[in-house]
C-alpha angles and dihedrals in degrees: 000000000000124000095261090054089049090051091051089050092051094050093044090053089055090050101042106028106024095034090217091151137345093245143343138214114203136189126188109193124191130166091269107024148036124206119194131191131182114189139166127005132325092206136017102172147022129182133250128224089282093053091251121143118260129177117268111161117188126176118244118241136183091255093057109128114224131200101245095200109184093002080081086075094063108023094047116011100037091043089053089052090051090050092051089051089053090049092053092243101112139047115189093216091064118115113250093226090060089066100028106037093183090066104096103210117093099191102052116105133198086248089059091053093047093049096041092242099115097107092246124141118250098251149355114292116225092016096145090062094051122100107185143043089241090062090052095049093044088057092048096048092048101037119130120236117248095206139009113282111262093018097108145339117268117166109239132188087188091063092056093045085059090048088055090053090048090053089052094047095049097040098040089227136097114266094247092050095047092047092049094049098042106029116014104040094044088050091049089241092151095159093053125097147083130296096014116220098210100061094173089065088060125090109241118241126190135003105230140183109176143107094287104041139009119195137019110331108230126157090357120097113268095212110094097214093049089048091056089046091059098264096291117095140138094246103041144355103091120128124193149152131244091247092055093048090051088061090052091051091048090054093051092047089049094054096255100320125116124181091345093309125115107231099165131006119262090238094056090048088053089053094067091056094055115096111240104174137009133191117187114178122186120355099326119123091204115040119150116336121180133189125183102318095330136084113242127210108310128132132296098016129143089263091074123213106306107061118101102266099208092052104038124097119190145169140174138209128222093236090063104274124136138178135182135173123197109196094183093058093032095234138119131188135192130183119190118196140155096224089159090068111141096351137012091223093098120098097167093105092071095070092033097061093047092050091048090050090050091054092050093050093045089055100031096135088064091061100041 
């Protein structure tokens, strides 16, 4: 059995025996090659007129569109920030309030938002009782800090919602429009964007029955805050395919160039591989390390144990998506799943993606 067959066997075991996710689309990207896999099912269930689960099995394919969840933060929002830096329109040391006057805190910078050190809480309190985007944004602009900016690292969706608003303010365009024109279209990521039109192409996520959504979520953003914000937000809302994400990885590995076109400068690509903050509790030598937007190296990430820690950026999404890029070994990997289908109460994907990454790195020469 060759290494690709072994990889297929490993992923299928996670799908069929461990039930880590219904299906998975994978891309291994090196400087000279791309390897794609589409395994398992896109859908297992739908709902009837009473919002009860019924079987609806659909095969997974490479053109399945996945809800990227928090990969929106890095693939879209952070990339837009990098583009604005290249354009001379943004400086990450700038105070947020200078660009968004409604935000009440004077001493929070864009850098704080990008490194999750702003002092903001993770999410919007009381969200499930809100009805409009204005209610959400009023809460965000007026929210109290939970710690002094720069004191520690606390992951915050609120921070990236504000980054999305900063992109819109500085570019004069909606986040989805700016990202499409400056990142996705130049990268030929034609199945990537917000609020997808062809919802049947999308992998369904969660079966819900709450104040915000009733039914099987499919083609609508799974994240509650992004849903209330109209499906376009700095922290979530992006949908994409494994083919499209492979183009993004290729561009990062090639120092900002894709298909002979300069998308981002080499210097701004270098920026996302530079550690900005680190928090190392206990005896660990790794802890949490963050660069601009991304996590870097560290311990326990989706990149497993064999990537080069000082040169690997990575991120995950709540729906079961993950992405890492190792510049030292010239390889990137993404795995798109809908592990929240039909319920979010399934953490088995966390170990699965790290073990799959370990196998790829242990046998990297087979995929180059």
